[in-house]
XYZ file of C-alpha atoms in Angstrom:
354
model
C 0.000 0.000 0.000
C 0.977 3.707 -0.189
C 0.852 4.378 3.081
C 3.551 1.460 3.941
C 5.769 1.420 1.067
C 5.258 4.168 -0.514
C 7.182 6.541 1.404
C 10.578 6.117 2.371
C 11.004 2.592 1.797
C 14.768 2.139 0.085
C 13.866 -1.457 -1.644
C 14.547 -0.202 -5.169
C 18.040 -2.057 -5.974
C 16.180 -4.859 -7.852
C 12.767 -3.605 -8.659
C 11.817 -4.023 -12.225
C 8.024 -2.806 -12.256
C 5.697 -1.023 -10.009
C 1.799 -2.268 -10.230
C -1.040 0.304 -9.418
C -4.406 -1.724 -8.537
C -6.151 1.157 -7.481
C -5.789 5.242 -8.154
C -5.043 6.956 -4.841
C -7.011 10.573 -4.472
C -3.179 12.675 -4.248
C -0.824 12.702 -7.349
C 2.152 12.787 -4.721
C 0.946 9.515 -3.497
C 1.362 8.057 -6.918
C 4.711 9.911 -7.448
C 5.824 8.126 -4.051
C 4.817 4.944 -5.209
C 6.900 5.526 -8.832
C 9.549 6.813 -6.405
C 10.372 3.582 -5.327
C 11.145 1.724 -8.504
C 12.545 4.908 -10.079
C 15.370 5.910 -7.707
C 18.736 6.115 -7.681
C 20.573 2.999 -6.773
C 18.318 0.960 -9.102
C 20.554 -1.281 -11.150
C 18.096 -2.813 -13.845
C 18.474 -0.677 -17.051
C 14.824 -0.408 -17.725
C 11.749 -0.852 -15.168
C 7.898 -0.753 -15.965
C 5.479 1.290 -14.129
C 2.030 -0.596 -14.593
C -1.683 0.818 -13.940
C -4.732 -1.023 -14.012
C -8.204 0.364 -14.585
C -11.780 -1.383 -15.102
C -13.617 0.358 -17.944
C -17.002 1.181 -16.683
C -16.082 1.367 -13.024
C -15.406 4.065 -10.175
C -11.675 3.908 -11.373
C -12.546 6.528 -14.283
C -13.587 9.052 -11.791
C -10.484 8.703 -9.706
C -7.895 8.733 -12.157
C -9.765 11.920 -13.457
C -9.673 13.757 -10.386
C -5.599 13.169 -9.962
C -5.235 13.731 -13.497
C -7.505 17.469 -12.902
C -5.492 18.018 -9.606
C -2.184 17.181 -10.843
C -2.421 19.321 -13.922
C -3.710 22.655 -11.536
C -0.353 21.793 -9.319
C 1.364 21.828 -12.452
C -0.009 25.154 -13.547
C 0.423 26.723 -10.354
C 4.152 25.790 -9.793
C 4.685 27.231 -13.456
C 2.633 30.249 -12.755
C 0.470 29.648 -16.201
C -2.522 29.410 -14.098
C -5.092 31.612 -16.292
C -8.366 31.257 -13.881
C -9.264 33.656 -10.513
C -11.426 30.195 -9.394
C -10.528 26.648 -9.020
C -12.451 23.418 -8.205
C -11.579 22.229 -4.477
C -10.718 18.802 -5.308
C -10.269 18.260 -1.250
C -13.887 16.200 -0.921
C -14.128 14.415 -4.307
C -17.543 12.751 -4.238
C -20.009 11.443 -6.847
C -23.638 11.138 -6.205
C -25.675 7.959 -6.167
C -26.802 8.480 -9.905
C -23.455 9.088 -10.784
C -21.903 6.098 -8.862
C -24.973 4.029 -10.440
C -24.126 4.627 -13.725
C -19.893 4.721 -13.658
C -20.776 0.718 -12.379
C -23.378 0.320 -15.319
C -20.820 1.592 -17.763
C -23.160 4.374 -19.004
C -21.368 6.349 -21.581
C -22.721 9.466 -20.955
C -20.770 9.697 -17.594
C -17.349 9.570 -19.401
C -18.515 11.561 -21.976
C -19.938 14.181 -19.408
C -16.031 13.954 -17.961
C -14.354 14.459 -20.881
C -16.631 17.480 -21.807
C -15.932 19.543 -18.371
C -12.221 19.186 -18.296
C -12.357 20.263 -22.913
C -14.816 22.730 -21.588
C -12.343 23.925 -18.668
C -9.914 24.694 -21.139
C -11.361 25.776 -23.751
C -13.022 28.269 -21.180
C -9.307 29.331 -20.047
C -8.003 29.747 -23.448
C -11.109 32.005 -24.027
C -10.770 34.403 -20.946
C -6.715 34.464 -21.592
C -7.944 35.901 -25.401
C -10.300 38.368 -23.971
C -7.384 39.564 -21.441
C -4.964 39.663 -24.586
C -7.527 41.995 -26.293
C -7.767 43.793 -23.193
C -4.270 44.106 -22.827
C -3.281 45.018 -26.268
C -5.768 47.747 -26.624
C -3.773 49.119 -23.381
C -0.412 48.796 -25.257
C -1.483 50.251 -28.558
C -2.801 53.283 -26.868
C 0.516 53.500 -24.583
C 2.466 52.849 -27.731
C 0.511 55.851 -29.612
C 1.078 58.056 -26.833
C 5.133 57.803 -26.576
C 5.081 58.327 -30.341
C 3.708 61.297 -30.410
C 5.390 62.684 -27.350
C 8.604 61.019 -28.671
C 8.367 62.412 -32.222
C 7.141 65.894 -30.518
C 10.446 65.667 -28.212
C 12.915 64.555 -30.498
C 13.853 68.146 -32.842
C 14.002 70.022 -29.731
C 16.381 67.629 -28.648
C 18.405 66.930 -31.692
C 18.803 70.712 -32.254
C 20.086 71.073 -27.920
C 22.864 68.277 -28.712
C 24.259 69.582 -31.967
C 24.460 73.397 -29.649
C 26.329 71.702 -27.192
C 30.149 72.704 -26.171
C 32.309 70.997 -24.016
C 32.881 72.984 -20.427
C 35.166 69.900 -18.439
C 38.024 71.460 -16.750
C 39.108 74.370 -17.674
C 37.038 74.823 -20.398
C 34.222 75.698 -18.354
C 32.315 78.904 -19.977
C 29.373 80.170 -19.138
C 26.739 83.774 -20.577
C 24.489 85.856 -18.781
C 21.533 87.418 -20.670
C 23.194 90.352 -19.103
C 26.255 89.944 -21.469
C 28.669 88.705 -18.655
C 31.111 86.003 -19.665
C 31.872 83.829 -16.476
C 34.672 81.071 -16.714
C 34.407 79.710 -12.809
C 31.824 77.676 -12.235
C 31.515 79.249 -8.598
C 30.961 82.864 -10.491
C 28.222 81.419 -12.323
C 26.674 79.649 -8.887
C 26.772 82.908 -7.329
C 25.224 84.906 -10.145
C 22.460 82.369 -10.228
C 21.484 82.369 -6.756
C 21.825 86.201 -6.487
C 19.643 86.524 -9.861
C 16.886 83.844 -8.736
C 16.878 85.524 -5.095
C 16.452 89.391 -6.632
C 14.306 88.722 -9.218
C 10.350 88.945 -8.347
C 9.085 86.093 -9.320
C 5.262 86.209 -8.320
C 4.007 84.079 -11.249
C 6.354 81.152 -10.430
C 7.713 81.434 -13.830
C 11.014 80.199 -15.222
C 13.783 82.960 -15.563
C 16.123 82.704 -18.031
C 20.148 81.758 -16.300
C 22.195 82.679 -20.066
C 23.591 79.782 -21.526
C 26.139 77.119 -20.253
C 28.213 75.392 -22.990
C 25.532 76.659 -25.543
C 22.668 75.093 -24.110
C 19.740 77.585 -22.406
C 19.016 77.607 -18.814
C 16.164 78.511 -17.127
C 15.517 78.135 -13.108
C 13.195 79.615 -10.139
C 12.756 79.843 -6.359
C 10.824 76.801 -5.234
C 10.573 77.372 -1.113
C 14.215 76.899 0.382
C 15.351 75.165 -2.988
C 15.915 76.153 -6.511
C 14.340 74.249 -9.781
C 16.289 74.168 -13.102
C 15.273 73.099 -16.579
C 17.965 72.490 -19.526
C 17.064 73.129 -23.294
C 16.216 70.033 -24.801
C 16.658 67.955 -21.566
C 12.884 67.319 -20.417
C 13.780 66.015 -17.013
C 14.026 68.825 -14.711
C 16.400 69.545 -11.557
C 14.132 70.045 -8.740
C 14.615 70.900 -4.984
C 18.349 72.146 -5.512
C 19.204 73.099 -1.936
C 20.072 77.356 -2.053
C 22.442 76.974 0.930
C 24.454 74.513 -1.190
C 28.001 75.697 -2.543
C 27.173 77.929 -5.294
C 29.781 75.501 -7.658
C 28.226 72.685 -7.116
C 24.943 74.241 -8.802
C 27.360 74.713 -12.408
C 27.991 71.418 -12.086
C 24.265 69.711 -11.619
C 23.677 71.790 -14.803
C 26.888 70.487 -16.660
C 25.124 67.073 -15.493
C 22.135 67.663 -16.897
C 23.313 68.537 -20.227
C 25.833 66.082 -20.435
C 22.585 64.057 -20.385
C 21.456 64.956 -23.778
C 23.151 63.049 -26.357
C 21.527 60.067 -24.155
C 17.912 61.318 -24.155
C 18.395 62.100 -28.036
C 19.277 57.860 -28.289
C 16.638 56.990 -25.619
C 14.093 59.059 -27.671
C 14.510 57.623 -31.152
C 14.943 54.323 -29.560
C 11.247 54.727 -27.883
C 10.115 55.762 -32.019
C 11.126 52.926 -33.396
C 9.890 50.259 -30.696
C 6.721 52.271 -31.313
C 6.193 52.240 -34.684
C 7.872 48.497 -34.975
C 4.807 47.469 -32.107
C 1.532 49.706 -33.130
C 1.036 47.589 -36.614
C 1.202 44.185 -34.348
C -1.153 45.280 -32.223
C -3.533 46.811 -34.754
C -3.294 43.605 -36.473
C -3.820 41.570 -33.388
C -6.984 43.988 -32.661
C -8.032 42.986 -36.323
C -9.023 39.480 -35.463
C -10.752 40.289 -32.626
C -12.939 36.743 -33.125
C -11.833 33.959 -30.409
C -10.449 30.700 -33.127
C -12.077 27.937 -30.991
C -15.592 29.912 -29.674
C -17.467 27.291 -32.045
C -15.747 24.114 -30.509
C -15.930 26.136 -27.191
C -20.425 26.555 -27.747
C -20.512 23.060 -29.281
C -18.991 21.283 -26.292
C -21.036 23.725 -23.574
C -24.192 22.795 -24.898
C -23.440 19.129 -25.365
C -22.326 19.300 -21.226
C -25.305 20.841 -20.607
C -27.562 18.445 -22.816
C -25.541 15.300 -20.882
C -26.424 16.742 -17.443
C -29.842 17.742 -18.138
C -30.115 13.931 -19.254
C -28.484 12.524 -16.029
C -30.667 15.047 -14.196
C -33.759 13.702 -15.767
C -32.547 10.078 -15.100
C -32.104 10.521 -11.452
C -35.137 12.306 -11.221
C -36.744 9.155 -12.672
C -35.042 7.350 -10.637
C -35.856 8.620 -7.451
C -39.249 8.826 -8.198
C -39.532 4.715 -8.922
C -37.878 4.788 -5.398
C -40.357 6.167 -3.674
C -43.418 4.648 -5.504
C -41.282 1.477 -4.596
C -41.073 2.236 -1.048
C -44.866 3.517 -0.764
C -45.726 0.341 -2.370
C -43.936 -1.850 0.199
C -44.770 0.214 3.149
C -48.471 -0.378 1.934
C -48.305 -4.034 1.572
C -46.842 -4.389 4.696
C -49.740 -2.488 6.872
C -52.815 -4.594 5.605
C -55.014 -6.220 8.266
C -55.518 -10.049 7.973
C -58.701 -10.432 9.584
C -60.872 -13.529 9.689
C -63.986 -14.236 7.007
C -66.819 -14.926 7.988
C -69.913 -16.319 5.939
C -72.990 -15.588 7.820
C -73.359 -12.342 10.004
C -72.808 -12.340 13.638
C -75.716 -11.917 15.985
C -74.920 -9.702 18.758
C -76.192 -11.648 22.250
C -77.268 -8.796 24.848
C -75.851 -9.309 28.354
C -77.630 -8.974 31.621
C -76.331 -8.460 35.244
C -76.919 -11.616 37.222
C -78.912 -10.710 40.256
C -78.099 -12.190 43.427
């Protein structure tokens, strides 16, 4: 039995086949039982694993149920699981009908079987299409969108990166819209900070900071910080401390526009993967019609002819019962009382006297 050989029982050196008379309810029990004959250790070259199952008996229903629950274990180890809902296969029970007709060999049974687990995945197969739909209509409309902000973003960028100048080192160089030519990167930290802080700035509007290796600035008081934007670069600086050294603000910027020659490759990188994916998706939109929703209808209403049928059946059924039972009960409570052939004269009684 499973329960004392199948587990943990090291006889496998010269086992050559493992015979299943019955289906147990767990898949691991039956991968215990292989376990034994297929084990390390083994020295024949070959071994047979051997199952035996009566056509037309409860052993269809129980290999059915281990094949169903094996085959959900198997989906949810790989993660391909496509359903919110599963069957709890815990309490596997047929009704009497059911039983009834597995030991009768009625066909309709196995077909019903058969049916439910096509059904099953043809019904999985048919929500994982819908999501599909659902999900491509997301991506095409994401896709659209980067497009046109890429293609919007790209000449403003192009045109930043082929202004740009080197300013590493020494060859730091800096212009005020005031005319002012600063070549320290500390000069130009202080003439920000002094311009953002003096300036009124009640609109909370960018003010133009010159240029810095050809490439416009623009910045603004934000609270206790400063926020910068760089031509072409559309990821601004924000919360630049104002009490940080005055240098060290030159060189976020330098930062920031050493940046573009990157978002200028990111950009046309995001137009092609774009306009490579829209025409997939549009196609994939196209066919909107599920292949297999015939098969899938076919098959439904077949199940739901086959249990309508064993429905009506047990109904049937049940109903012979009882008229069987009332007929029994009624047999049973009949009086046997004597015949008799000429009437019975009552005799009146009198009180003796004394």
């Amino acid at each position: 039995s499973t329960e004392k050989m199948g587990t943990g029982m090291n006889v496998q050196r010269r086992l050559i086949a493992v015979h299943h008379a019955d289906c147990p309810w767990r898949p691991a029990d039956l991968e215990q039982r292989d376990g034994r004959v297929l084990r390390q250790g083994n020295e024949n070259p070959e071994v047979e694993i051997l199952r035996y199952v009566t056509e037309g008996t409860f052993d269809v229903y129980k290999w059915q149920k281990v094949e169903e629950k094996a085959a959900f274990i198997y989906q949810l180890r790989a993660g391909t699981q496509q359903g919110r809902e599963i069957e709890d296969f815990g309490e596997a029970a047929l009704s009497f009908a059911e039983v009834k007709a597995l030991a009768s060999g009625d066909s309709r049974v196995i077909e019903r079987a058969q049916l439910a687990m096509e059904v099953e995945q043809l019904g999985r197969l048919r929500d994982s299409h819908s999501t599909s739909l659902v999900r491509a209509r997301r991506e095409l409309a994401s896709n659209e969108a980067s497009l046109e902000r890429a293609e919007r973003r790209l000449p403003a960028l192009q045109e930043a990166a082929s202004k740009m100048v080197d300013t590493a080192g020494a060859a730091f160089h800096a212009h005020t819209p005031d005319g002012q030519h600063l070549t320290e990167r500390a000069a130009y930290g202080d003439w920000i900070v002094a311009t953002l802080t003096q300036t009124p700035n009640d609109d909370d509007r960018l003010i133009p900071l010159g240029t810095l290796g050809g490439i416009d600035i623009k910045g603004r008081i934000n609270g206790n910080n400063m926020d910068f934007r760089v031509e072409g670069n559309h990821h601004p600086a924000r919360g630049v401390p104002l009490e940080r050294e005055h240098w060290r603000i030159a060189t976020k910027l330098e930062t920031m526009i050493a940046q573009i020659p990157q978002l200028v490759e990111n950009t046309e990188n995001t137009i092609a993967y774009a306009q490579s994916m829209i025409p997939v998706l549009q196609q994939q939109l196209g066919t909107t019609g599920f292949d297999q929703e015939h098969e899938y209808q076919t098959k439904t209403a077949r199940l739901t002819e086959i249990n309508q049928a064993l429905e009506a059946t047990a109904a049937d059924e049940a109903e012979a019962a009882k008229v069987n039972v009332a007929t029994s009960a009624g047999s049973d409570s009949v009086e046997h009382r004597p015949r008799f052939d000429h009437p019975v004269r009552d005799e009146a009684v009198h009180p003796i006297r004394t």
